[in-house]
JSON list of C-alpha atoms in Angstrom, two decimals:
[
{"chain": "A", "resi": 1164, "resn": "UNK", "atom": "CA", "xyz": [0.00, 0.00, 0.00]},
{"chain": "A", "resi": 1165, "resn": "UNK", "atom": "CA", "xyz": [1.29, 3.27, -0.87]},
{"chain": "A", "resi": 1166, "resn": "UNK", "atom": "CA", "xyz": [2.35, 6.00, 1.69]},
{"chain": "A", "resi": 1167, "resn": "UNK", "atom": "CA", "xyz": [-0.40, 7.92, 0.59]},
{"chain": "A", "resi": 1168, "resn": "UNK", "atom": "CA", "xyz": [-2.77, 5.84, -0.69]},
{"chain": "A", "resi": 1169, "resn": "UNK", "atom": "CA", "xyz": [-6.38, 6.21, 0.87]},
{"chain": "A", "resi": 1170, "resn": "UNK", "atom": "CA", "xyz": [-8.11, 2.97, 2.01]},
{"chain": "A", "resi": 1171, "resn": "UNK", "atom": "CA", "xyz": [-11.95, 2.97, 2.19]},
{"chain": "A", "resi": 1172, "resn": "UNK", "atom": "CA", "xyz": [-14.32, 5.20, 0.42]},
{"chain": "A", "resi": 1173, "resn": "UNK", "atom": "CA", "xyz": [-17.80, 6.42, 2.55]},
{"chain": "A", "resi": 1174, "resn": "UNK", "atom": "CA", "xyz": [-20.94, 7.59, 0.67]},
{"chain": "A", "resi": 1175, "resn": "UNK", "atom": "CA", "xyz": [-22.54, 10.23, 2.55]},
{"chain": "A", "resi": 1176, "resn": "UNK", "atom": "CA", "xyz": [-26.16, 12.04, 1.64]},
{"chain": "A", "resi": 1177, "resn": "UNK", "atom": "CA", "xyz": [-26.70, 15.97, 1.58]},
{"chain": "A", "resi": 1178, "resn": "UNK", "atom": "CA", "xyz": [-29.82, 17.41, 0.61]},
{"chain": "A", "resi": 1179, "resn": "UNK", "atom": "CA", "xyz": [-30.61, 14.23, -1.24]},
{"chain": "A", "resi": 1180, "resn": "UNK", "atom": "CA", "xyz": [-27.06, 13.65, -2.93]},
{"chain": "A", "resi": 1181, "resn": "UNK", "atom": "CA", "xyz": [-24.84, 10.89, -2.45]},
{"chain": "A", "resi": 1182, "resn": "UNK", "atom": "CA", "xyz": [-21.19, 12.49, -1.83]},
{"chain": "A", "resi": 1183, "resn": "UNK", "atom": "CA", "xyz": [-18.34, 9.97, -1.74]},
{"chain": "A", "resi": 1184, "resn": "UNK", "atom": "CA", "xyz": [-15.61, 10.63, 1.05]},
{"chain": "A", "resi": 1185, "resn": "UNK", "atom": "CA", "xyz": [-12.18, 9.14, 1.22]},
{"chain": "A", "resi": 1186, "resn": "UNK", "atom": "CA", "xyz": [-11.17, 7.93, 4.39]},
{"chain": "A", "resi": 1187, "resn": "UNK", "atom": "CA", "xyz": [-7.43, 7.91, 4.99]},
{"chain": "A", "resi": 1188, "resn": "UNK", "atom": "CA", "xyz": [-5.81, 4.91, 6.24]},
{"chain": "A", "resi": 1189, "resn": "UNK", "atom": "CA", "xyz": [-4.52, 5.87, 10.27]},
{"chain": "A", "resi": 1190, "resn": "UNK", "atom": "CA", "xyz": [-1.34, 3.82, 9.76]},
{"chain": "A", "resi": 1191, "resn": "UNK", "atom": "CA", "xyz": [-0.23, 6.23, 7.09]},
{"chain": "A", "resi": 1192, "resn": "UNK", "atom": "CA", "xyz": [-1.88, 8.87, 8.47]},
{"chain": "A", "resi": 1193, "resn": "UNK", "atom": "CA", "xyz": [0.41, 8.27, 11.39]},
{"chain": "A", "resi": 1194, "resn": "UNK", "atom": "CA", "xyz": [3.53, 8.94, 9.30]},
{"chain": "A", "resi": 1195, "resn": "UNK", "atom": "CA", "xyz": [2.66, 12.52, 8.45]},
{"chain": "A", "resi": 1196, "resn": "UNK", "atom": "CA", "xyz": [5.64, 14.71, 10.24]},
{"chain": "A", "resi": 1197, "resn": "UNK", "atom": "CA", "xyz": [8.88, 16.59, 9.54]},
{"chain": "A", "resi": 1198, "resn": "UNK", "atom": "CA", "xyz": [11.92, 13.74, 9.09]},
{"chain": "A", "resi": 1199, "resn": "UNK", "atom": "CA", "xyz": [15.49, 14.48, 8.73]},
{"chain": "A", "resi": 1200, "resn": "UNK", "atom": "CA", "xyz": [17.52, 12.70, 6.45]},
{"chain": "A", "resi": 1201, "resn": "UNK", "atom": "CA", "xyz": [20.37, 10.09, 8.56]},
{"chain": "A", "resi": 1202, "resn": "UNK", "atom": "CA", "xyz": [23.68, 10.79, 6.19]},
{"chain": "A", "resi": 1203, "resn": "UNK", "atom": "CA", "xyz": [24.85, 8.00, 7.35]},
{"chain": "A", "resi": 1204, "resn": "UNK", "atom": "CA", "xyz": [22.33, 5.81, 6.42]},
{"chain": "A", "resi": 1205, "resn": "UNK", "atom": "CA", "xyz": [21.51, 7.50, 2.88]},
{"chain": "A", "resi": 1206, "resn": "UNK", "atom": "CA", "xyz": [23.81, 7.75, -0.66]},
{"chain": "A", "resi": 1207, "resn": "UNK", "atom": "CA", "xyz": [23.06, 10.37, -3.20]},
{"chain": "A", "resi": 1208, "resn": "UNK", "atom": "CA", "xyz": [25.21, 8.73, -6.31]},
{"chain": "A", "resi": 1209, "resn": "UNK", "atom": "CA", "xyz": [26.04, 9.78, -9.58]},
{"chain": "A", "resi": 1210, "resn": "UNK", "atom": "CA", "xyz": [26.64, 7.36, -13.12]},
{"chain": "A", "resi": 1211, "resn": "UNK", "atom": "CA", "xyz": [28.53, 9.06, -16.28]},
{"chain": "A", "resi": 1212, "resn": "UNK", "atom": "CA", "xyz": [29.78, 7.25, -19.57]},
{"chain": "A", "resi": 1213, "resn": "UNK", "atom": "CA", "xyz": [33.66, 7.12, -19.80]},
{"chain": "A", "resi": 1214, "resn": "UNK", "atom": "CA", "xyz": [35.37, 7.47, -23.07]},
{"chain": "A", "resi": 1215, "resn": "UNK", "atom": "CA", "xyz": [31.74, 5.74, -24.46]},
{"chain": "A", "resi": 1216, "resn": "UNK", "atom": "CA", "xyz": [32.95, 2.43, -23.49]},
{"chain": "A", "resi": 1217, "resn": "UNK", "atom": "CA", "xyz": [32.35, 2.23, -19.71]},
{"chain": "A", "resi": 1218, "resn": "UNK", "atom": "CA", "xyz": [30.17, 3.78, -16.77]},
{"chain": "A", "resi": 1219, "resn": "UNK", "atom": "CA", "xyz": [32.11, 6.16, -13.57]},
{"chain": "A", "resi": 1220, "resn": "UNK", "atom": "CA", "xyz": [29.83, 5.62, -10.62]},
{"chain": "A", "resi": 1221, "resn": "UNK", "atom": "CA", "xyz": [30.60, 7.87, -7.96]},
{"chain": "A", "resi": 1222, "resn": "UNK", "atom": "CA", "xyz": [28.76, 9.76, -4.70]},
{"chain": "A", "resi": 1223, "resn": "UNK", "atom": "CA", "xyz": [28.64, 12.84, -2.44]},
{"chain": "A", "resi": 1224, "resn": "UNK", "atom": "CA", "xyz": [29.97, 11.77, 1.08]},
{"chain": "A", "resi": 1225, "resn": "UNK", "atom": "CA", "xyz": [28.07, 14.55, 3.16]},
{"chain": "A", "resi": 1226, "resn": "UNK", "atom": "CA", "xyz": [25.09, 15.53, 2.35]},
{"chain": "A", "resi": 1227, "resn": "UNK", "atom": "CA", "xyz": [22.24, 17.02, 4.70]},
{"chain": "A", "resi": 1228, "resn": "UNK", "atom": "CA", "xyz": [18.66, 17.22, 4.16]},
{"chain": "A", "resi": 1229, "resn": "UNK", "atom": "CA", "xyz": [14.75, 17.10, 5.53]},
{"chain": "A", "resi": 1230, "resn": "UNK", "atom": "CA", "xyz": [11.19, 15.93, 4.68]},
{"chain": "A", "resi": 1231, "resn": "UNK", "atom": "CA", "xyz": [7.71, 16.41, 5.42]},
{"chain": "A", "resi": 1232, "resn": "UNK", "atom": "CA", "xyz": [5.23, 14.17, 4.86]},
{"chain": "A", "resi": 1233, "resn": "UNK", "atom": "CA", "xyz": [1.55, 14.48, 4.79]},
{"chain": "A", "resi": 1234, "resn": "UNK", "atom": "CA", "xyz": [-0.16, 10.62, 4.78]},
{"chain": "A", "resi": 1235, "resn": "UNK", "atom": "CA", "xyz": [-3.71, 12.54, 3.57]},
{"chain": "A", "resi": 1236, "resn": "UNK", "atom": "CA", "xyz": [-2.26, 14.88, 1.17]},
{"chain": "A", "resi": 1237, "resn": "UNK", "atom": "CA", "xyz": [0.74, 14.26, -1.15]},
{"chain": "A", "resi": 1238, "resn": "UNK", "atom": "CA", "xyz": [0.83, 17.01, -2.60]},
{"chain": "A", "resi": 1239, "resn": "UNK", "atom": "CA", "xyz": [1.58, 19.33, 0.87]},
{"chain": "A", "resi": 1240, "resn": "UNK", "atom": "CA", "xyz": [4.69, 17.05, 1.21]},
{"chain": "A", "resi": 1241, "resn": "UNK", "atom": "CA", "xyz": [8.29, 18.57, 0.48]},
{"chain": "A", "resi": 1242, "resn": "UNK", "atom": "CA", "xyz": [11.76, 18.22, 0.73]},
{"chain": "A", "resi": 1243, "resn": "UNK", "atom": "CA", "xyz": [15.00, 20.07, 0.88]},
{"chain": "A", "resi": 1244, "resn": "UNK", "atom": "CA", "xyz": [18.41, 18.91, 0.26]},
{"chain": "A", "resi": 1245, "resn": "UNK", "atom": "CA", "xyz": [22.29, 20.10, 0.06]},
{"chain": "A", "resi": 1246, "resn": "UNK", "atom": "CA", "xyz": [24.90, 18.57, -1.07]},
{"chain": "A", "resi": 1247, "resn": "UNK", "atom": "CA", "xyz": [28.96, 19.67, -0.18]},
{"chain": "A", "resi": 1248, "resn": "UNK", "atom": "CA", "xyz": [30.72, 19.06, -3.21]},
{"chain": "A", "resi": 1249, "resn": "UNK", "atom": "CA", "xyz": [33.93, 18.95, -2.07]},
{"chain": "A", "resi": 1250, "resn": "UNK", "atom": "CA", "xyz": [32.88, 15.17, -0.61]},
{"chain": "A", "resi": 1251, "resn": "UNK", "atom": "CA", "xyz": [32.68, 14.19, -4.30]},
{"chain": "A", "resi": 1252, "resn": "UNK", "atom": "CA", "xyz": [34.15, 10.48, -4.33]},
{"chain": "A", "resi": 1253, "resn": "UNK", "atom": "CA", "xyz": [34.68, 8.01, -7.34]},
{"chain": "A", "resi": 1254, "resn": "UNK", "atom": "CA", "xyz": [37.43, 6.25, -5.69]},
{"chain": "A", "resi": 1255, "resn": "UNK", "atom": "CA", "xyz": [40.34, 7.88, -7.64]},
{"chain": "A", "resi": 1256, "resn": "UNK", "atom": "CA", "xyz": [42.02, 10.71, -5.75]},
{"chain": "A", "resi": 1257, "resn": "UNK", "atom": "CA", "xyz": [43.06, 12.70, -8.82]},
{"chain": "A", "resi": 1258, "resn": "UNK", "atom": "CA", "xyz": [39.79, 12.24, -11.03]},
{"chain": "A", "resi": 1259, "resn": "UNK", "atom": "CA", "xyz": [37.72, 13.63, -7.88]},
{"chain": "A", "resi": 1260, "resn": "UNK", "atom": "CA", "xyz": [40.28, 16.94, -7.42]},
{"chain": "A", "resi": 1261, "resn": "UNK", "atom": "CA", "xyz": [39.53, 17.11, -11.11]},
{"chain": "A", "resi": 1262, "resn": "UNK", "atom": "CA", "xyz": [35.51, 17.17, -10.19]},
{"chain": "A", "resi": 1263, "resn": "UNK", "atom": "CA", "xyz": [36.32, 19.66, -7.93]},
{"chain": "A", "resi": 1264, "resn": "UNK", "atom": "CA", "xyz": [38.40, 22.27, -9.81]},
{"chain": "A", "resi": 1265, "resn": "UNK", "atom": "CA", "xyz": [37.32, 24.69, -12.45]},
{"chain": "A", "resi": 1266, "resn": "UNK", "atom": "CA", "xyz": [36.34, 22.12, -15.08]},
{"chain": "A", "resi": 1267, "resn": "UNK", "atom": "CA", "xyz": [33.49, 20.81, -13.23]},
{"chain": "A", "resi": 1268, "resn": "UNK", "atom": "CA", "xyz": [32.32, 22.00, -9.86]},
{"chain": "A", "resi": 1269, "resn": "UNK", "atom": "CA", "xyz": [34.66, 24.29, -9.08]},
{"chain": "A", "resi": 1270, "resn": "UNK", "atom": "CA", "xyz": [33.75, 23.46, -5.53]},
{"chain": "A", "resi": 1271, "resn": "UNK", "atom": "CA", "xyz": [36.10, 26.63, -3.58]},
{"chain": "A", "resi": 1272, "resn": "UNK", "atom": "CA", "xyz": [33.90, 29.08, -5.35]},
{"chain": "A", "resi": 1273, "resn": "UNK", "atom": "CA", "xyz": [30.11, 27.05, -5.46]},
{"chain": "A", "resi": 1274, "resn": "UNK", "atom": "CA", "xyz": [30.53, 24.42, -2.54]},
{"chain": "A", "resi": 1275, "resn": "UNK", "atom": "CA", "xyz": [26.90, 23.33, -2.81]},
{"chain": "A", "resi": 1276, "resn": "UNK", "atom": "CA", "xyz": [24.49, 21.88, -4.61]},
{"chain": "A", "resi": 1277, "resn": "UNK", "atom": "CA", "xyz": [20.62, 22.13, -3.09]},
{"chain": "A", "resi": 1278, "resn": "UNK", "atom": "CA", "xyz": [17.14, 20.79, -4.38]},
{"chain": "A", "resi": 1279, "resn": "UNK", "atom": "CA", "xyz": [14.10, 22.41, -2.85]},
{"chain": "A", "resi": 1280, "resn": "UNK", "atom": "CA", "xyz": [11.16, 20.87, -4.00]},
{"chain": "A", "resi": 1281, "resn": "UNK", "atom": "CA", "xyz": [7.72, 22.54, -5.41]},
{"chain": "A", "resi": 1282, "resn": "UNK", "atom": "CA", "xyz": [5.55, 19.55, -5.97]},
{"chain": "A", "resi": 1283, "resn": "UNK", "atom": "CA", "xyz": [4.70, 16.37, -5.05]},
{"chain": "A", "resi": 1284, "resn": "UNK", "atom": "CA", "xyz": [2.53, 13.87, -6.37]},
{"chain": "A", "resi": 1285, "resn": "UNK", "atom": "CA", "xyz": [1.45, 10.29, -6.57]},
{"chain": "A", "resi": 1286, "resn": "UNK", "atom": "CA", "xyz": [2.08, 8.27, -9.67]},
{"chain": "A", "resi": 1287, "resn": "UNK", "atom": "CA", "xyz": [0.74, 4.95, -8.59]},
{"chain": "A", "resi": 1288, "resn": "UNK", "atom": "CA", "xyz": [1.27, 2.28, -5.99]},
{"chain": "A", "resi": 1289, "resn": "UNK", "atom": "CA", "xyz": [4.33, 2.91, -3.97]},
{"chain": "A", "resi": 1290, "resn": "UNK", "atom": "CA", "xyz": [6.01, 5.40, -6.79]},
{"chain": "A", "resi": 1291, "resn": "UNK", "atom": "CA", "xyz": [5.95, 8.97, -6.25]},
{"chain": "A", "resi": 1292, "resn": "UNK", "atom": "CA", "xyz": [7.01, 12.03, -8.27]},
{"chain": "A", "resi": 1293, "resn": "UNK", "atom": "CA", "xyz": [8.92, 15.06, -6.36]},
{"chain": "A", "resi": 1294, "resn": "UNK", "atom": "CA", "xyz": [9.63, 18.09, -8.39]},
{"chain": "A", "resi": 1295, "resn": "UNK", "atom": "CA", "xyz": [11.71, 20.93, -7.51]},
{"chain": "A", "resi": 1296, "resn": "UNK", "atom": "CA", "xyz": [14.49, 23.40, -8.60]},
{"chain": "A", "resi": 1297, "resn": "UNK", "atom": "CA", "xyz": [17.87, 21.68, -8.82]},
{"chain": "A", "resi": 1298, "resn": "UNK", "atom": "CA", "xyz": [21.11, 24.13, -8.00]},
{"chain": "A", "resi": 1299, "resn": "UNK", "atom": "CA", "xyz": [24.48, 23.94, -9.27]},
{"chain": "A", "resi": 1300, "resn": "UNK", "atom": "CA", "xyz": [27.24, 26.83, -9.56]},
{"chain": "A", "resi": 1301, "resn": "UNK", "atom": "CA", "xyz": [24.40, 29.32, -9.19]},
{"chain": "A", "resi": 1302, "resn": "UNK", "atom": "CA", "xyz": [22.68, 27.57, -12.23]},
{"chain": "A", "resi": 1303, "resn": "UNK", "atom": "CA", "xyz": [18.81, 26.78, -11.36]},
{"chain": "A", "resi": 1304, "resn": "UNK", "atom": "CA", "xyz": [17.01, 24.40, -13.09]},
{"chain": "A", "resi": 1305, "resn": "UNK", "atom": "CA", "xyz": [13.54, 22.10, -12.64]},
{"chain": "A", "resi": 1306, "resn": "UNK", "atom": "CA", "xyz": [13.99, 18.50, -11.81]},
{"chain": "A", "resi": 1307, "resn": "UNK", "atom": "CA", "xyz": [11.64, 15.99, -11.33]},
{"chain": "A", "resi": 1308, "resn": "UNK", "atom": "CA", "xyz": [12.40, 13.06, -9.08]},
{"chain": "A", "resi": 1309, "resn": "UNK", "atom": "CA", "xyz": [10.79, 9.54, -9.31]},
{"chain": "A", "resi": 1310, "resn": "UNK", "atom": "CA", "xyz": [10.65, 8.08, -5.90]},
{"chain": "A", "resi": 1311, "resn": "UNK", "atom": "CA", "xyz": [9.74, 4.66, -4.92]},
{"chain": "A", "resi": 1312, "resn": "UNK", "atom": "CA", "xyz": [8.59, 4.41, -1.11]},
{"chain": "A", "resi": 1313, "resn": "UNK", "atom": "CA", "xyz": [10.65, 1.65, 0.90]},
{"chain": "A", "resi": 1314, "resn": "UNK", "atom": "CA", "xyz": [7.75, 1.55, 4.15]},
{"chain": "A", "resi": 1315, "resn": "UNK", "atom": "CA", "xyz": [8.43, 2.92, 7.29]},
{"chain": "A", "resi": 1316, "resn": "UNK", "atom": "CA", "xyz": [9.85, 0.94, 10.85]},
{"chain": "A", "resi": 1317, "resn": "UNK", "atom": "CA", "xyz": [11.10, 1.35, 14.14]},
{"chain": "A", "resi": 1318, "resn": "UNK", "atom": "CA", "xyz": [15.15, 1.23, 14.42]},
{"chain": "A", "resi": 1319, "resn": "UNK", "atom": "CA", "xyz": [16.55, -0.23, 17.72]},
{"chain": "A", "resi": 1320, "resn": "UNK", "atom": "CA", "xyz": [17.30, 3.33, 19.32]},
{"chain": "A", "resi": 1321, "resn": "UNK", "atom": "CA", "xyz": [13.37, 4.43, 19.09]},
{"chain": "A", "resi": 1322, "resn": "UNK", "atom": "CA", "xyz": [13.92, 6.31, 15.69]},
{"chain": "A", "resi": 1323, "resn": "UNK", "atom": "CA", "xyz": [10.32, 6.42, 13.72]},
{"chain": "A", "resi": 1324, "resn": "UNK", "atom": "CA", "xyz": [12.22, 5.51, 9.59]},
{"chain": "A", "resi": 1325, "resn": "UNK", "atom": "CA", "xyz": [10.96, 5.75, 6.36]},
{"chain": "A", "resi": 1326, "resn": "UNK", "atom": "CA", "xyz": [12.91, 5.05, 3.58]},
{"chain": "A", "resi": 1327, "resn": "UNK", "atom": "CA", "xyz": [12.65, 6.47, 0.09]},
{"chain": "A", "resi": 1328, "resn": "UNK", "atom": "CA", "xyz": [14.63, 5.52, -3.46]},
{"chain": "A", "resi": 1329, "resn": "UNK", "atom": "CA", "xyz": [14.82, 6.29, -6.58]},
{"chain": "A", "resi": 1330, "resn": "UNK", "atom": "CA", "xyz": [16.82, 8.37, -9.88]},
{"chain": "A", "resi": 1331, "resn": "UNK", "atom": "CA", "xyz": [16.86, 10.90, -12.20]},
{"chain": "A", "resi": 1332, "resn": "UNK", "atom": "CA", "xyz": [19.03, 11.82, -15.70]},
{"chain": "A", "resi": 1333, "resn": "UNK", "atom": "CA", "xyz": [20.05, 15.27, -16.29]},
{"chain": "A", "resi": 1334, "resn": "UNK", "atom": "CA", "xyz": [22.22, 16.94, -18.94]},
{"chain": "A", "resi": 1335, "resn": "UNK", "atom": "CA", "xyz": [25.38, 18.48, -17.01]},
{"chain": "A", "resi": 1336, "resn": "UNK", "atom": "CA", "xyz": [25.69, 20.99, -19.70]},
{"chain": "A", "resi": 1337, "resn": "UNK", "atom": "CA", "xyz": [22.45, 22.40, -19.00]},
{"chain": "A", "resi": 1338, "resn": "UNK", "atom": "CA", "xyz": [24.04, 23.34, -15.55]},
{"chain": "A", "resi": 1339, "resn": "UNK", "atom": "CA", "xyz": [27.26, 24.59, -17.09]},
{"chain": "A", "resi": 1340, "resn": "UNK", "atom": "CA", "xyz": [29.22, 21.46, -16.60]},
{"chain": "A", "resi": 1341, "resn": "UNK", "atom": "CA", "xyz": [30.77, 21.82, -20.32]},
{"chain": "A", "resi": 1342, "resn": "UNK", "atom": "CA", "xyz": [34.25, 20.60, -19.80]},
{"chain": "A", "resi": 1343, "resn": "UNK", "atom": "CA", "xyz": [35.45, 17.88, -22.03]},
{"chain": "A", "resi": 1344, "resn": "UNK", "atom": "CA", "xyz": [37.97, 16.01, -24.10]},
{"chain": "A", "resi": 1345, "resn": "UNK", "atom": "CA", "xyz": [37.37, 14.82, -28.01]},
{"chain": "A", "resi": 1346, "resn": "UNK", "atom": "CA", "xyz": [38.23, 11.00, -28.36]},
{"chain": "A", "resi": 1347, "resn": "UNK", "atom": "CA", "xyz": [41.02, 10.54, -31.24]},
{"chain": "A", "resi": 1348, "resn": "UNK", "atom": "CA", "xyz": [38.00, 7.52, -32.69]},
{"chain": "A", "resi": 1349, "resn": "UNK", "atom": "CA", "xyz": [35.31, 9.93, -32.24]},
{"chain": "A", "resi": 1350, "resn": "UNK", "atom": "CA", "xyz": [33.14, 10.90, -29.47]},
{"chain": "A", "resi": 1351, "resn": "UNK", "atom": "CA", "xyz": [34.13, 12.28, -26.22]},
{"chain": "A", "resi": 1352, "resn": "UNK", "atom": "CA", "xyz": [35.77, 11.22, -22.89]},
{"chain": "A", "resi": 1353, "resn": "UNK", "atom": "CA", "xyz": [32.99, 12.14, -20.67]},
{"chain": "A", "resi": 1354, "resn": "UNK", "atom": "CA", "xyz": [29.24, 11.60, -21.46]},
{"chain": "A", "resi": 1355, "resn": "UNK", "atom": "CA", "xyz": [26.49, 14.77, -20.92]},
{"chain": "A", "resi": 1356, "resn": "UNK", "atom": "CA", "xyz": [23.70, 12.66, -19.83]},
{"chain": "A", "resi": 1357, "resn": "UNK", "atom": "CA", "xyz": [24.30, 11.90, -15.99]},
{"chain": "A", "resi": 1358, "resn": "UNK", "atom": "CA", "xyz": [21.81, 9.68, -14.13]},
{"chain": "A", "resi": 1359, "resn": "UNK", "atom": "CA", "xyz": [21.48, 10.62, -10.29]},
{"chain": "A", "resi": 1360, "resn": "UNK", "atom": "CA", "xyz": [20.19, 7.91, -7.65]},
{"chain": "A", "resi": 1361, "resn": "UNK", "atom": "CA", "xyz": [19.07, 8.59, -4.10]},
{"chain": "A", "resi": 1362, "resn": "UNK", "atom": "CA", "xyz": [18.95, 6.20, -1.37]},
{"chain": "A", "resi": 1363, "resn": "UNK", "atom": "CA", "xyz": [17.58, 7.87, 1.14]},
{"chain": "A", "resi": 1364, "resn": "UNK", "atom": "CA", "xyz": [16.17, 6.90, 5.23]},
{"chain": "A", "resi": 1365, "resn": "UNK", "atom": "CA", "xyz": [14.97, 9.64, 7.04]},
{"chain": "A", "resi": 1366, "resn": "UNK", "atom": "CA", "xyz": [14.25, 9.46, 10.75]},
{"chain": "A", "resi": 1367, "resn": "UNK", "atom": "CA", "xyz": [11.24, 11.76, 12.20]},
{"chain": "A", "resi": 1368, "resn": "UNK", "atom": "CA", "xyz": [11.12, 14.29, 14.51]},
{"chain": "A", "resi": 1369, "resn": "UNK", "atom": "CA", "xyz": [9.75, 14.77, 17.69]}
]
């Protein structure tokens, strides 16, 4: 059952109509609250084409973020993220202070990319769709988000989680991530599409 999917529908009459009413389910109901995202329990990743042979996979190492969630109304449900560049990590020293510099990021002078959504809706089941205005080097853009919804539990300390996961493909250029390098067989070294994944567990707030 979806986080916001509504169980039972009521018919009521007024003045000789018959009005349906959508009753919401109380365990989801029940999840409706402000959450903050555990870092240390979520990965916001990154997937490029190399030289148009092979895939760079790589992630942002701190990150910090919240949610609210309303179980009777999706679309009064938001989120806000940043991301520090500088924690940019594909597991190769130089080709991350190369993500960092000018080229790319240029993480001294823009150290972080944010999402703040502006809508959220429902697309069936357990799938959701958040959209928002993505941020990089002072470039703002829309983005749209598809979301699957993990459930919700208990952890052993008392934390109230839900858990959230899904991706998204942007063009970096459209950002003004430009840099690249012509391949001597055609093609270039690093790919424009980028697909972003987010694996995220949020625990909510008292």
């Amino acid at each position: 059952m979806g986080l916001f999917t509504r169980r039972s529908q009521n018919v009521n009459v007024q003045d000789g109509a018959a009005v349906a009413t959508l009753e919401v389910d109380p365990a989801l109901a029940a999840l409706t609250g402000d959450y903050v995202i555990d870092a240390a329990h979520s990965s916001i990743g990154f997937t490029v084409r190399h030289a148009m042979v092979t895939n760079v996979r790589g992630a942002f190492g701190e990150h910090e973020g919240s949610l609210h969630l309303d179980g009777a109304d999706p679309a009064r449900s938001t989120a806000s993220i940043d991301v520090k560049i500088a924690s940019v990590d594909t597991g190769i020293a130089d080709r991350d202070g190369h993500l960092r510099s000018g080229d790319f990021f240029d993480a001294e002078t823009f150290p972080l990319m944010t999402f703040r959504s502006t809508e959220a809706r429902q697309l069936g089941g357990d799938t959701y769709r958040i959209t928002g205005e993505l941020t990089i080097k002072d470039v703002t853009r829309p983005l749209s988000i598809d979301l699957e919804f993990n459930g919700s539990a208990t952890d052993p300390y008392g934390n109230e989680r839900v858990g959230f996961e899904g991706s998204t493909e942007i063009l970096r250029s459209d950002w003004g991530l430009t840099w690249n390098a012509a391949l001597e067989a055609g093609g270039v070294m690093v790919s424009d599409k980028v697909k972003l994944t987010f694996d995220i567990s949020a625990i909510k707030q008292a």
